[in-house]
Short mmCIF file of C-alpha atoms and ligand atoms in Angstrom, two decimals:
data_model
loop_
_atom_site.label_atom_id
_atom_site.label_comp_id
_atom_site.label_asym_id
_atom_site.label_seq_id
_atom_site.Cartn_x
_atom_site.Cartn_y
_atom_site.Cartn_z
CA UNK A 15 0.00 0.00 0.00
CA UNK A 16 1.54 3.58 -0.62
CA UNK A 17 0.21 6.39 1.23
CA UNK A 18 -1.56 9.14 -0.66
CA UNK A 19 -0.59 12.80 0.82
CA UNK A 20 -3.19 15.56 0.10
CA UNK A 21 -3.37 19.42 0.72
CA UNK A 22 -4.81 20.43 3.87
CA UNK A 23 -7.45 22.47 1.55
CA UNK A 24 -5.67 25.83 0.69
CA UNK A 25 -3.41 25.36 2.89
CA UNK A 26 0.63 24.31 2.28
CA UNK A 27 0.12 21.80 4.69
CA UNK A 28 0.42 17.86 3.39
CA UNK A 29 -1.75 15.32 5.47
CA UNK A 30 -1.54 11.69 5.05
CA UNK A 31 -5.26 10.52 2.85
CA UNK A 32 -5.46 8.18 6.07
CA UNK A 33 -4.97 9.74 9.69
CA UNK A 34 -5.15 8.03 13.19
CA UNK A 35 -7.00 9.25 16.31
CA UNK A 36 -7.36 8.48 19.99
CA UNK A 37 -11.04 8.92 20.49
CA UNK A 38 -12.13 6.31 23.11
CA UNK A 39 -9.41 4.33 22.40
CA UNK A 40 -6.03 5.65 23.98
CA UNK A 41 -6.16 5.98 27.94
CA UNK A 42 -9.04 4.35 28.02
CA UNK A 43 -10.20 0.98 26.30
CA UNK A 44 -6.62 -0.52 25.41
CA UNK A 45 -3.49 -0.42 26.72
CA UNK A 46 -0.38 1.99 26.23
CA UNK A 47 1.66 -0.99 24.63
CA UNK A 48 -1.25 -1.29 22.16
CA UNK A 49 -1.55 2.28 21.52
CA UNK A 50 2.36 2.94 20.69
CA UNK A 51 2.11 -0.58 18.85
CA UNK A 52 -0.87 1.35 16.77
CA UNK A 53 0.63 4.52 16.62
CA UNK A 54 3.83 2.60 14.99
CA UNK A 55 1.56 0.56 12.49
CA UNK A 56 0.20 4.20 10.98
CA UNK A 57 3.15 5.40 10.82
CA UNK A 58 5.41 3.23 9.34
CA UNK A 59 2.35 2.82 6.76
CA UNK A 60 3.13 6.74 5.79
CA UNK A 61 0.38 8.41 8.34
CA UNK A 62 1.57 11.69 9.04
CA UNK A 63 -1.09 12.98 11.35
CA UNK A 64 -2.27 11.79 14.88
CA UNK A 65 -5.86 13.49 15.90
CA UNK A 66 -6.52 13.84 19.47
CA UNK A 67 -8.65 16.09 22.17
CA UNK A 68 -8.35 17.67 25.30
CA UNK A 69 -11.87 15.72 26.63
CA UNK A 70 -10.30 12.59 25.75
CA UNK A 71 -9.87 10.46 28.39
CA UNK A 72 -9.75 13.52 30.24
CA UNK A 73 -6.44 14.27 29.02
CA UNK A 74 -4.81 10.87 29.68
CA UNK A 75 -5.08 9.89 25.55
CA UNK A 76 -2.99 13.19 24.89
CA UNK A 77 -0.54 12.06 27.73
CA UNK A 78 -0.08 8.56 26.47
CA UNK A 79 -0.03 10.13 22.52
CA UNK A 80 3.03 12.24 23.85
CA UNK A 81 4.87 9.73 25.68
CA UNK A 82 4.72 7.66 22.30
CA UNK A 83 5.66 10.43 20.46
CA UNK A 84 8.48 10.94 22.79
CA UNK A 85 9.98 7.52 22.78
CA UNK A 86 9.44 7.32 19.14
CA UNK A 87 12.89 8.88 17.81
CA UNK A 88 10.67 10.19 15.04
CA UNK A 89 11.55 14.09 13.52
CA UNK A 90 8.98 16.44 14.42
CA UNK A 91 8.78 18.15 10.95
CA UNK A 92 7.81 13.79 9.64
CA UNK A 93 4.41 14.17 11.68
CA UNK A 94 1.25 16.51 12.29
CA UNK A 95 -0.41 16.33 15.78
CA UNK A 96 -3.62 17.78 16.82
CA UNK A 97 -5.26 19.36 20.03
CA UNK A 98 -9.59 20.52 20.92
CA UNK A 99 -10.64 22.55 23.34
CA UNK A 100 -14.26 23.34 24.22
CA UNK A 101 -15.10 20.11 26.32
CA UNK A 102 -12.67 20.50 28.76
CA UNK A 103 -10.78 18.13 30.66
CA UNK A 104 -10.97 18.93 34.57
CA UNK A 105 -14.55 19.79 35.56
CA UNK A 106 -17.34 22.16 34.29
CA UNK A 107 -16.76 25.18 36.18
CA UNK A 108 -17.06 28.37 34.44
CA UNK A 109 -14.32 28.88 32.31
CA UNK A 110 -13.72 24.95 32.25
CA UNK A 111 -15.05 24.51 29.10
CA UNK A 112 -15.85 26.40 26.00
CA UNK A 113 -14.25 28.63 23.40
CA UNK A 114 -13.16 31.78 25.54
CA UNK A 115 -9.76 33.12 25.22
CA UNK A 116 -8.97 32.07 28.49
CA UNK A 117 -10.17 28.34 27.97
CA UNK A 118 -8.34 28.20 24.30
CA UNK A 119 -5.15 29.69 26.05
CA UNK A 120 -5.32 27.29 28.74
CA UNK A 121 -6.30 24.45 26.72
CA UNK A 122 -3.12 24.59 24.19
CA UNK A 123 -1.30 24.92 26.81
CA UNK A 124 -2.27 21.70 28.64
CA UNK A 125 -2.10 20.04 25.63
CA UNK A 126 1.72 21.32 24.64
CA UNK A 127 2.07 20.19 28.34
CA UNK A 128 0.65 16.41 28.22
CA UNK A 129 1.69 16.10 24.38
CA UNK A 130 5.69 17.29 25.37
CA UNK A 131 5.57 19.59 22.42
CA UNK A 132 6.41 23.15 21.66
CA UNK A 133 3.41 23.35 19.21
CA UNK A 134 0.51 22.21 18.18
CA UNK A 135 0.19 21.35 14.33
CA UNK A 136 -3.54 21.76 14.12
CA UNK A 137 -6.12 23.17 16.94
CA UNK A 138 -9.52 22.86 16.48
CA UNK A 139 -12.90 24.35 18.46
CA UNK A 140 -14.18 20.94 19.13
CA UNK A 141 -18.06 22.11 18.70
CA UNK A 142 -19.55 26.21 18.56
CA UNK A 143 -20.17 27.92 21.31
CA UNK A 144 -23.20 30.14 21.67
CA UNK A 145 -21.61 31.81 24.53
CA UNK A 146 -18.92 33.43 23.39
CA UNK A 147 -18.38 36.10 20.67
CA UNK A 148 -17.06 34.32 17.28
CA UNK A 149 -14.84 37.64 17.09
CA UNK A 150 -12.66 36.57 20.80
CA UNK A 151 -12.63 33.13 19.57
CA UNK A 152 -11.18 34.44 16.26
CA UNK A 153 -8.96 36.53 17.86
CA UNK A 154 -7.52 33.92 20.53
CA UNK A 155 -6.84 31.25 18.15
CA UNK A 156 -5.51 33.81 15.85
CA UNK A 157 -2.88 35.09 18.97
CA UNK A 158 -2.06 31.75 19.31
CA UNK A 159 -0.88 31.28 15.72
CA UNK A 160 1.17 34.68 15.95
CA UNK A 161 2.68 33.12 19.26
CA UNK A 162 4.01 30.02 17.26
CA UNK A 163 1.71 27.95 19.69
CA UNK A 164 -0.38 26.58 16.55
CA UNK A 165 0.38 26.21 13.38
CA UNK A 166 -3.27 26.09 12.09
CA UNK A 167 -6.83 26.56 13.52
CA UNK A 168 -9.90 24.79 12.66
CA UNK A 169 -13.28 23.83 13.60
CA UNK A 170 -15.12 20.48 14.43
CA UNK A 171 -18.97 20.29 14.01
CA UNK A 172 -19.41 23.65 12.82
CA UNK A 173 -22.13 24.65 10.21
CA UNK A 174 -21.54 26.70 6.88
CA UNK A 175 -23.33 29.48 8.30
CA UNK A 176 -21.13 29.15 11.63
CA UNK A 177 -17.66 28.76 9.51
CA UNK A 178 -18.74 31.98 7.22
CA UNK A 179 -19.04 33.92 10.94
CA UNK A 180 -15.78 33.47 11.51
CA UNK A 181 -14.16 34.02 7.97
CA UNK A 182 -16.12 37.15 7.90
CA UNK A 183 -14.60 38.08 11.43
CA UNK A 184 -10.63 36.94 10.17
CA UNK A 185 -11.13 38.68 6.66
CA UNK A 186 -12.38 41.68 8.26
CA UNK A 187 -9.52 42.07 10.71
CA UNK A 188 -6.96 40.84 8.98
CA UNK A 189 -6.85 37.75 11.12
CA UNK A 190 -5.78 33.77 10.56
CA UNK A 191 -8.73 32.39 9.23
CA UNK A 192 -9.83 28.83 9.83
CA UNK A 193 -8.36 25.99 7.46
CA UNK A 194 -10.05 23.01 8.24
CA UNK A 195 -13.02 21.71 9.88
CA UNK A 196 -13.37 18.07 11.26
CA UNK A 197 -17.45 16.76 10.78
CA UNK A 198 -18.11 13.42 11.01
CA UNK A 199 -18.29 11.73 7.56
CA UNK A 200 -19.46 8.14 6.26
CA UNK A 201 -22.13 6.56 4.83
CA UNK A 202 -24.78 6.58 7.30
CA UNK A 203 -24.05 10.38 7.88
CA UNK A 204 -23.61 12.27 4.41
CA UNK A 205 -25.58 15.21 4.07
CA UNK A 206 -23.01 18.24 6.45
CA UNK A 207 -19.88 17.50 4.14
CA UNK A 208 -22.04 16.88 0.77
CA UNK A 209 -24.33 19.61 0.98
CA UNK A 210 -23.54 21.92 3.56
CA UNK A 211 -20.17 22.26 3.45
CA UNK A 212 -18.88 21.21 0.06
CA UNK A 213 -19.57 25.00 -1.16
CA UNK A 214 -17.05 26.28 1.48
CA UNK A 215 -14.50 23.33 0.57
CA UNK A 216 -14.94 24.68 -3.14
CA UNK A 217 -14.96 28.67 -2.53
CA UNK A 218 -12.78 29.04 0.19
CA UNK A 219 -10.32 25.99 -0.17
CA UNK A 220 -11.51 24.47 3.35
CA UNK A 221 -10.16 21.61 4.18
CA UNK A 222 -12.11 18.19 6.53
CA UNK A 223 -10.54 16.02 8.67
CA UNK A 224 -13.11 13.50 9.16
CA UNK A 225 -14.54 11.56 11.82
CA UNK A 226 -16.21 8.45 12.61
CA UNK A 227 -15.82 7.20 8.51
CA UNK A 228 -17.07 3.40 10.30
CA UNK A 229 -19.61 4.92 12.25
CA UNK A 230 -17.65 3.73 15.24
CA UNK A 231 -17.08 0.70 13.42
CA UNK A 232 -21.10 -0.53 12.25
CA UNK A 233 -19.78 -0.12 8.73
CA UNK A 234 -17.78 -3.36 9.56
CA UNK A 235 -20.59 -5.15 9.71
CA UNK A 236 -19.11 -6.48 13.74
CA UNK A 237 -22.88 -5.32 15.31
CA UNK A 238 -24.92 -6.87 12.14
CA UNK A 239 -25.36 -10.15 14.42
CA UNK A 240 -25.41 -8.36 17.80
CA UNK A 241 -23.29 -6.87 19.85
CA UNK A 242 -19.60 -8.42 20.02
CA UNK A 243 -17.62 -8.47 23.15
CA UNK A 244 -14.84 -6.03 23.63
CA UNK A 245 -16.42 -4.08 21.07
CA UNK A 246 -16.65 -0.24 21.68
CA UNK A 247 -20.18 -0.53 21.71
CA UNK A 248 -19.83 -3.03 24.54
CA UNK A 249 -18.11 -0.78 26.65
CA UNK A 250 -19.41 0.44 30.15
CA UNK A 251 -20.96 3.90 29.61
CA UNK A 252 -21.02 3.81 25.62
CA UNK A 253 -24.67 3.69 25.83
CA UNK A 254 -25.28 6.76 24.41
CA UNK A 255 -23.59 5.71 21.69
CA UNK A 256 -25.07 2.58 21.38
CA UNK A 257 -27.88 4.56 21.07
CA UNK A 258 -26.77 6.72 18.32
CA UNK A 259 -25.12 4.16 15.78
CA UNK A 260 -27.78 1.46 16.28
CA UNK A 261 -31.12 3.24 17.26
CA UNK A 262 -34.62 3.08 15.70
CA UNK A 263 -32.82 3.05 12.48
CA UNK A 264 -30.74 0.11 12.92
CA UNK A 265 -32.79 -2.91 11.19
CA UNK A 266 -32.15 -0.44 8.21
CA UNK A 267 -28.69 0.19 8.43
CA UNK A 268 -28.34 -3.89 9.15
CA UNK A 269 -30.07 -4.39 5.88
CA UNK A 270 -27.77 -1.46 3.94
CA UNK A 271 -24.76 -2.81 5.17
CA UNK A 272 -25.64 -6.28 3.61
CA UNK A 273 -25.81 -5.00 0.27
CA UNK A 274 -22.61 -3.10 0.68
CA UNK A 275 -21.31 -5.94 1.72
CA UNK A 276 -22.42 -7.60 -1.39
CA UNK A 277 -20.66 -4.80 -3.49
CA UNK A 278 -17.37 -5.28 -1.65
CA UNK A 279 -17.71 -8.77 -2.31
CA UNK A 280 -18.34 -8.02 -6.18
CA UNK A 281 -15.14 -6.19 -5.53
CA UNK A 282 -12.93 -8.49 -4.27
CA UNK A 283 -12.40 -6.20 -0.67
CA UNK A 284 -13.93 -5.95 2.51
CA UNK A 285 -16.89 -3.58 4.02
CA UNK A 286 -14.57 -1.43 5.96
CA UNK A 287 -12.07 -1.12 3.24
CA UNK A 288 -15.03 -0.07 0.86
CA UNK A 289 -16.64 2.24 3.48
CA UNK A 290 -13.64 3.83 3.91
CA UNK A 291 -12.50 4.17 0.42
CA UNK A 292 -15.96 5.65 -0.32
CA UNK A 293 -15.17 8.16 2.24
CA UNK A 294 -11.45 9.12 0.56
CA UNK A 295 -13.00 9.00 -2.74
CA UNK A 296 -14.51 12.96 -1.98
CA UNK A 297 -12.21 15.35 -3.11
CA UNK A 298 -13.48 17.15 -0.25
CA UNK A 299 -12.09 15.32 2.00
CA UNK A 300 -8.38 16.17 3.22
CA UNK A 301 -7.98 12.66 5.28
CA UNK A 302 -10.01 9.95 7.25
CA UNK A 303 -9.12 9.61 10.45
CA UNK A 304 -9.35 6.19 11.44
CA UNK A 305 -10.23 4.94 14.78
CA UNK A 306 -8.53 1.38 15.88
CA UNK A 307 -8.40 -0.99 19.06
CA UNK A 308 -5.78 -3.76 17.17
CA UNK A 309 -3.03 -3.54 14.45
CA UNK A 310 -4.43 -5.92 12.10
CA UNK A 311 -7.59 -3.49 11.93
CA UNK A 312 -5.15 -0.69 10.55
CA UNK A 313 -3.62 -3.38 8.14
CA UNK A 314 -6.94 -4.37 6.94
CA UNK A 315 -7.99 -0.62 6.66
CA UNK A 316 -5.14 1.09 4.87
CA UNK A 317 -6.37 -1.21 1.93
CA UNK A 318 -9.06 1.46 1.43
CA UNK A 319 -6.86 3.55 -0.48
CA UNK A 320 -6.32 0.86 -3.78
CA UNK A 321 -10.18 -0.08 -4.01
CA UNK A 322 -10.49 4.74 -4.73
CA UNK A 323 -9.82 4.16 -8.12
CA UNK A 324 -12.28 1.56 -8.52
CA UNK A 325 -15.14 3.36 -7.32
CA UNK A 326 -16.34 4.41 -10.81
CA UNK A 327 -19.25 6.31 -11.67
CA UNK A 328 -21.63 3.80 -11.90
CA UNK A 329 -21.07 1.75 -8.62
CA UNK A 330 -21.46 4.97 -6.78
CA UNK A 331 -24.63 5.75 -8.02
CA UNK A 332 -25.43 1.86 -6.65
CA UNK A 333 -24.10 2.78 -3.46
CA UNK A 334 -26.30 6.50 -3.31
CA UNK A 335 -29.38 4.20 -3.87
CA UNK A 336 -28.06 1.95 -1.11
CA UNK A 337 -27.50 4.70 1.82
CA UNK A 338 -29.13 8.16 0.47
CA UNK A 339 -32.44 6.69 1.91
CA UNK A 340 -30.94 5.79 5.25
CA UNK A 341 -29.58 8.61 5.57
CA UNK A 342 -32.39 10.65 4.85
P1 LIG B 18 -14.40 4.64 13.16
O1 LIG B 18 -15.79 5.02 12.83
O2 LIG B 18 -13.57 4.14 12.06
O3 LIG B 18 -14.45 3.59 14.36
C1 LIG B 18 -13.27 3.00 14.82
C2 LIG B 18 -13.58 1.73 15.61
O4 LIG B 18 -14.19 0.74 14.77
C3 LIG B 18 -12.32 1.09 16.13
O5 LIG B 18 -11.86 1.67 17.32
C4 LIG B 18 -12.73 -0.36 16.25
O6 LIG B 18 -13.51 -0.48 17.44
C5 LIG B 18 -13.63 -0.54 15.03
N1 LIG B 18 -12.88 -0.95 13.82
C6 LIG B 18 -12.07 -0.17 13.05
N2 LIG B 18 -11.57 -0.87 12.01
C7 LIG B 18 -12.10 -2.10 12.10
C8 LIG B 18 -11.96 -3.26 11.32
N3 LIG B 18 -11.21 -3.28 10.21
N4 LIG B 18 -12.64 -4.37 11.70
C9 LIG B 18 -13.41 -4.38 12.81
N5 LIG B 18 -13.58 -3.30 13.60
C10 LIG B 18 -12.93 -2.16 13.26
O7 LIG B 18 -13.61 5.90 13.73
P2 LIG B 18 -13.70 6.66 15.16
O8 LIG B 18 -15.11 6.82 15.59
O9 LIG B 18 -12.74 6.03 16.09
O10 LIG B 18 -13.17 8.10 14.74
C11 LIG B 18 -11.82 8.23 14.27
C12 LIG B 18 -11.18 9.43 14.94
O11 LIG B 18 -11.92 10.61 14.61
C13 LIG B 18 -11.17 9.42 16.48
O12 LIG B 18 -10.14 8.63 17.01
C14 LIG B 18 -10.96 10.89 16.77
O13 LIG B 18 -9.61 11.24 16.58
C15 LIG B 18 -11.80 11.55 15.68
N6 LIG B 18 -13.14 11.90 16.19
C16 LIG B 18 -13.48 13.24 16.24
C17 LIG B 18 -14.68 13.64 16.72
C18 LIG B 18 -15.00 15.10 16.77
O14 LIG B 18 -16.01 15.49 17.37
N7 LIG B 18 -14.20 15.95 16.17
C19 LIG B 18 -15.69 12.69 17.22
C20 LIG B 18 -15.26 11.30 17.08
C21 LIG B 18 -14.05 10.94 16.57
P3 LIG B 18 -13.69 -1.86 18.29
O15 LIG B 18 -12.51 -2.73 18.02
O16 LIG B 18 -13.78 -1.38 19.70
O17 LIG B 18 -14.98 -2.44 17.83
#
């Protein structure tokens, strides 16, 4: 498999067509042996970028990420590593959480801190905050940049209308503007990065990062027979989750992901290599971020990349018959 590198949108910045991330995962449902064992696998398969969060684990996946990172030997400028702030990490007293200047300033900070680096590559406001004027969040993550804290700032599960705010804020005051937002992306969830944000990718050159490309890894086809042990949706205190990726809709999804399954077949690949190549095959999209709990599901996954080409016109239109409704 070789590695496909794409621009970060507009931006200079190269990012690996697959990414890894620590959602759930490190400091929490495996081990630190598995997660530098991971963290090794994406890499030495070209990955150049590692996602991670402030809320994640409550700061213990960033401390694990950095200790890997540390032990690693690898050169900084060979790898891209990414903070959020707005859940916070510590508690939900004011100023906790959010997108203040005084959360953002604390939160890369914490994260440089349990990371052991000098900067972050990319920074993102994990979700919008009503709260607090788009202008001071503009203008903190913009200080940050100037401070050589951040390279580049971004949003996660932002609307159009909430991304144009803050370009019209940055263009207005001569301010970084955001380069990237991170939605979540894959076939059961279509409709932000197709509809609502593809304008943006097109007119402004914004870049995605995107999330959840398995659906937390239903587009396996693992939960089409129930739920399997050690799964993430077997985890204590996932049931909000559970909740989300199975739900009323899930005897429909069940039945979708048969007939992708049946395509992948046709194809001589597997469901998650298919779902994810459908995801990479949107020039919208900058890279997938892939979410795993053992190496061979990064092996197996990193296939995605040789089944893009095959994705011709045709068989996509069979797979928008398949999922459109569904998604609906
Ligand atoms: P996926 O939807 O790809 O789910 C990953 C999970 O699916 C794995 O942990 C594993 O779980 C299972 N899985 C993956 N590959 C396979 C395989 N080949 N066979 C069987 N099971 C497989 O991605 P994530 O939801 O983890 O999201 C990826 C990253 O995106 C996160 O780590 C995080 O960095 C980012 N993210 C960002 C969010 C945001 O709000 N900005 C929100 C969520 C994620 P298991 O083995 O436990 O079944």
């Amino acid at each position: 498999m070789t590695m496909e590198y794409r621009q970060l949108g507009r931006s200079g910045l190269k990012v690996s067509a697959l990414s890894f991330g620590a959602w759930v995962t490190f400091g929490k449902q495996i081990g630190d042996l598995v997660a530098e064992k991971l963290m090794h696998t994406a890499y030495d398969a070209g990955v150049n970028f590692f996602d991670n969060a402030e809320v994640y684990a409550d700061g213990r996946a960033e401390i694990v990420m950095g200790d890997i990172l540390k032990r690693s030997g690898w050169r900084r400028s060979s790898y891209l590593v990414s903070s959020k702030a707005y859940f916070g990490w510590e508690d939900d007293k004011p100023n906790q959480t959010g997108l203040s200047r005084k959360h953002l300033y604390e939160a890369c900070h914490d994260a440089l801190r349990r990371l052991q680096l000098d900067y972050l590559d990319l920074f993102f406001c994990h979700r919008p905050d009503a709260e607090t004027p788009v202008e001071e969040t503009c203008r903190a993550m913009h200080d940050l940049i100037v401070q050589g804290k951040v390279l580049y700032w971004g949003t996660s599960e932002w609307n159009a209308d909430q991304i144009k705010a803050a370009y019209e804020v940055c263009d207005r005051l001569g301010l970084h503007a955001p380069q990237m937002e991170q939605p979540q992306y894959n076939l059961f969830h279509r409709s932000r990065v197709e509809q609502n944000l593809a304008p943006l990718c097109k007119s402004r050159g914004l870049g995605t990062t995107i999330w959840s490309p398995l659906a937390s890894g239903l587009l396996t086809g693992k939960y089409n027979a129930g739920i399997p042990q050690d799964s993430r949706l077997d985890l204590p205190g996932m049931e909000w989750l559970k909740g989300m990726v199975l739900g009323a809709d899930a005897p429909k999804r069940f039945a979708a992901i048969n007939e992708l399954a049946a395509i992948a077949k046709e194809l001589d690949t597997t469901l998650p290599r298919l779902a994810l190549a459908w995801c990479a095959r949107n020039p919208h999209v900058s890279t997938v971020i892939l979410g795993a709990t053992r190496p061979e599901q990064l092996t197996e996954n990193f296939g995605a990349l040789e089944i893009v080409p095959r994705l011709t016109p045709d068989l996509l239109r069979r797979i928008d018959s398949i999922t459109k409704p569904v998604a609906a």
